[in-house]
């Protein structure tokens, strides 16, 4: 199970993710969908530890 709780992420003064929480259960396929620029790549990079996050944990 991948669990993200209360994730906030900013690029400088520009906030991208606001208080984001998501659960991805083991053995299931979880898809992140959204329009261009909504923050999908930022979310995945935050989970992987490639980006500094301001608050939250996974
Ligand atoms: N390195 C960066 N510095 C500053 N702002 C960024 C940076 N990377 C992304 N952004 C901004 O953060 C927001 C989210 O971008 P992100 O790339 O996570 O969206 P996305 O959902 O993956 O978009 P796409 O569907 O185009 O792949 C956008 O407004 C983008 O312009
Ligand atoms: Mg992307």
mmCIF file with all atom_site columns, N, CA, C and O in Angstrom, residues 2-20:
data_model
loop_
_atom_site.group_PDB
_atom_site.id
_atom_site.type_symbol
_atom_site.label_atom_id
_atom_site.label_alt_id
_atom_site.label_comp_id
_atom_site.label_asym_id
_atom_site.label_entity_id
_atom_site.label_seq_id
_atom_site.pdbx_PDB_ins_code
_atom_site.Cartn_x
_atom_site.Cartn_y
_atom_site.Cartn_z
_atom_site.occupancy
_atom_site.B_iso_or_equiv
_atom_site.pdbx_formal_charge
_atom_site.auth_seq_id
_atom_site.auth_comp_id
_atom_site.auth_asym_id
_atom_site.auth_atom_id
_atom_site.pdbx_PDB_model_num
ATOM 1  N N  . UNK A 1 2  ? 0.646  2.089  -0.965 1.00 0.00 ? 2  UNK A N  1
ATOM 2  C CA . UNK A 1 2  ? 1.295  3.396  -0.960 1.00 0.00 ? 2  UNK A CA 1
ATOM 3  C C  . UNK A 1 2  ? 0.291  4.398  -0.407 1.00 0.00 ? 2  UNK A C  1
ATOM 4  O O  . UNK A 1 2  ? -0.855 4.466  -0.877 1.00 0.00 ? 2  UNK A O  1
ATOM 5  N N  . UNK A 1 3  ? 0.716  5.162  0.587  1.00 0.00 ? 3  UNK A N  1
ATOM 6  C CA . UNK A 1 3  ? -0.180 6.120  1.215  1.00 0.00 ? 3  UNK A CA 1
ATOM 7  C C  . UNK A 1 3  ? 0.498  7.480  1.287  1.00 0.00 ? 3  UNK A C  1
ATOM 8  O O  . UNK A 1 3  ? 1.636  7.594  1.744  1.00 0.00 ? 3  UNK A O  1
ATOM 9  N N  . UNK A 1 4  ? -0.200 8.491  0.809  1.00 0.00 ? 4  UNK A N  1
ATOM 10 C CA . UNK A 1 4  ? 0.303  9.865  0.863  1.00 0.00 ? 4  UNK A CA 1
ATOM 11 C C  . UNK A 1 4  ? -0.672 10.675 1.710  1.00 0.00 ? 4  UNK A C  1
ATOM 12 O O  . UNK A 1 4  ? -1.890 10.585 1.513  1.00 0.00 ? 4  UNK A O  1
ATOM 13 N N  . UNK A 1 5  ? -0.115 11.435 2.638  1.00 0.00 ? 5  UNK A N  1
ATOM 14 C CA . UNK A 1 5  ? -0.978 12.203 3.543  1.00 0.00 ? 5  UNK A CA 1
ATOM 15 C C  . UNK A 1 5  ? -0.550 13.656 3.625  1.00 0.00 ? 5  UNK A C  1
ATOM 16 O O  . UNK A 1 5  ? 0.586  13.957 3.991  1.00 0.00 ? 5  UNK A O  1
ATOM 17 N N  . UNK A 1 6  ? -1.480 14.558 3.288  1.00 0.00 ? 6  UNK A N  1
ATOM 18 C CA . UNK A 1 6  ? -1.286 15.986 3.514  1.00 0.00 ? 6  UNK A CA 1
ATOM 19 C C  . UNK A 1 6  ? -0.107 16.582 2.788  1.00 0.00 ? 6  UNK A C  1
ATOM 20 O O  . UNK A 1 6  ? 0.622  17.404 3.351  1.00 0.00 ? 6  UNK A O  1
ATOM 21 N N  . UNK A 1 7  ? 0.071  16.188 1.532  1.00 0.00 ? 7  UNK A N  1
ATOM 22 C CA . UNK A 1 7  ? 1.238  16.641 0.773  1.00 0.00 ? 7  UNK A CA 1
ATOM 23 C C  . UNK A 1 7  ? 1.034  18.063 0.230  1.00 0.00 ? 7  UNK A C  1
ATOM 24 O O  . UNK A 1 7  ? 0.052  18.353 -0.460 1.00 0.00 ? 7  UNK A O  1
ATOM 25 N N  . UNK A 1 8  ? 1.979  18.934 0.562  1.00 0.00 ? 8  UNK A N  1
ATOM 26 C CA . UNK A 1 8  ? 2.030  20.284 -0.003 1.00 0.00 ? 8  UNK A CA 1
ATOM 27 C C  . UNK A 1 8  ? 3.385  20.461 -0.669 1.00 0.00 ? 8  UNK A C  1
ATOM 28 O O  . UNK A 1 8  ? 4.415  20.131 -0.075 1.00 0.00 ? 8  UNK A O  1
ATOM 29 N N  . UNK A 1 9  ? 3.378  20.972 -1.894 1.00 0.00 ? 9  UNK A N  1
ATOM 30 C CA . UNK A 1 9  ? 4.644  21.155 -2.618 1.00 0.00 ? 9  UNK A CA 1
ATOM 31 C C  . UNK A 1 9  ? 4.612  22.491 -3.336 1.00 0.00 ? 9  UNK A C  1
ATOM 32 O O  . UNK A 1 9  ? 3.590  22.900 -3.886 1.00 0.00 ? 9  UNK A O  1
ATOM 33 N N  . UNK A 1 10 ? 5.759  23.169 -3.315 1.00 0.00 ? 10 UNK A N  1
ATOM 34 C CA . UNK A 1 10 ? 5.877  24.472 -3.988 1.00 0.00 ? 10 UNK A CA 1
ATOM 35 C C  . UNK A 1 10 ? 7.129  24.500 -4.838 1.00 0.00 ? 10 UNK A C  1
ATOM 36 O O  . UNK A 1 10 ? 8.151  23.933 -4.457 1.00 0.00 ? 10 UNK A O  1
ATOM 37 N N  . UNK A 1 11 ? 7.023  25.160 -5.996 1.00 0.00 ? 11 UNK A N  1
ATOM 38 C CA . UNK A 1 11 ? 8.211  25.552 -6.741 1.00 0.00 ? 11 UNK A CA 1
ATOM 39 C C  . UNK A 1 11 ? 8.435  27.027 -6.392 1.00 0.00 ? 11 UNK A C  1
ATOM 40 O O  . UNK A 1 11 ? 7.722  27.895 -6.919 1.00 0.00 ? 11 UNK A O  1
ATOM 41 N N  . UNK A 1 12 ? 9.346  27.296 -5.497 1.00 0.00 ? 12 UNK A N  1
ATOM 42 C CA . UNK A 1 12 ? 9.525  28.673 -5.042 1.00 0.00 ? 12 UNK A CA 1
ATOM 43 C C  . UNK A 1 12 ? 8.255  29.159 -4.357 1.00 0.00 ? 12 UNK A C  1
ATOM 44 O O  . UNK A 1 12 ? 7.792  28.551 -3.396 1.00 0.00 ? 12 UNK A O  1
ATOM 45 N N  . UNK A 1 13 ? 7.675  30.242 -4.864 1.00 0.00 ? 13 UNK A N  1
ATOM 46 C CA . UNK A 1 13 ? 6.454  30.781 -4.266 1.00 0.00 ? 13 UNK A CA 1
ATOM 47 C C  . UNK A 1 13 ? 5.202  30.239 -4.947 1.00 0.00 ? 13 UNK A C  1
ATOM 48 O O  . UNK A 1 13 ? 4.091  30.607 -4.594 1.00 0.00 ? 13 UNK A O  1
ATOM 49 N N  . UNK A 1 14 ? 5.384  29.394 -5.949 1.00 0.00 ? 14 UNK A N  1
ATOM 50 C CA . UNK A 1 14 ? 4.254  28.858 -6.698 1.00 0.00 ? 14 UNK A CA 1
ATOM 51 C C  . UNK A 1 14 ? 3.875  27.486 -6.149 1.00 0.00 ? 14 UNK A C  1
ATOM 52 O O  . UNK A 1 14 ? 4.615  26.505 -6.315 1.00 0.00 ? 14 UNK A O  1
ATOM 53 N N  . UNK A 1 15 ? 2.725  27.414 -5.467 1.00 0.00 ? 15 UNK A N  1
ATOM 54 C CA . UNK A 1 15 ? 2.288  26.147 -4.882 1.00 0.00 ? 15 UNK A CA 1
ATOM 55 C C  . UNK A 1 15 ? 1.601  25.282 -5.928 1.00 0.00 ? 15 UNK A C  1
ATOM 56 O O  . UNK A 1 15 ? 0.721  25.739 -6.665 1.00 0.00 ? 15 UNK A O  1
ATOM 57 N N  . UNK A 1 16 ? 2.018  24.020 -5.990 1.00 0.00 ? 16 UNK A N  1
ATOM 58 C CA . UNK A 1 16 ? 1.511  23.086 -7.002 1.00 0.00 ? 16 UNK A CA 1
ATOM 59 C C  . UNK A 1 16 ? 0.538  22.075 -6.400 1.00 0.00 ? 16 UNK A C  1
ATOM 60 O O  . UNK A 1 16 ? -0.513 21.794 -6.980 1.00 0.00 ? 16 UNK A O  1
ATOM 61 N N  . UNK A 1 17 ? 0.892  21.503 -5.257 1.00 0.00 ? 17 UNK A N  1
ATOM 62 C CA . UNK A 1 17 ? 0.041  20.496 -4.610 1.00 0.00 ? 17 UNK A CA 1
ATOM 63 C C  . UNK A 1 17 ? -0.429 21.041 -3.270 1.00 0.00 ? 17 UNK A C  1
ATOM 64 O O  . UNK A 1 17 ? 0.368  21.534 -2.474 1.00 0.00 ? 17 UNK A O  1
ATOM 65 N N  . UNK A 1 18 ? -1.740 20.963 -3.046 1.00 0.00 ? 18 UNK A N  1
ATOM 66 C CA . UNK A 1 18 ? -2.358 21.465 -1.819 1.00 0.00 ? 18 UNK A CA 1
ATOM 67 C C  . UNK A 1 18 ? -2.946 20.304 -1.020 1.00 0.00 ? 18 UNK A C  1
ATOM 68 O O  . UNK A 1 18 ? -3.937 19.689 -1.451 1.00 0.00 ? 18 UNK A O  1
ATOM 69 N N  . UNK A 1 19 ? -2.354 20.009 0.130  1.00 0.00 ? 19 UNK A N  1
ATOM 70 C CA . UNK A 1 19 ? -2.954 19.082 1.098  1.00 0.00 ? 19 UNK A CA 1
ATOM 71 C C  . UNK A 1 19 ? -3.462 17.808 0.421  1.00 0.00 ? 19 UNK A C  1
ATOM 72 O O  . UNK A 1 19 ? -4.600 17.387 0.634  1.00 0.00 ? 19 UNK A O  1
ATOM 73 N N  . UNK A 1 20 ? -2.594 17.211 -0.394 1.00 0.00 ? 20 UNK A N  1
ATOM 74 C CA . UNK A 1 20 ? -3.012 16.072 -1.220 1.00 0.00 ? 20 UNK A CA 1
ATOM 75 C C  . UNK A 1 20 ? -2.835 14.755 -0.459 1.00 0.00 ? 20 UNK A C  1
ATOM 76 O O  . UNK A 1 20 ? -1.788 14.496 0.116  1.00 0.00 ? 20 UNK A O  1
#
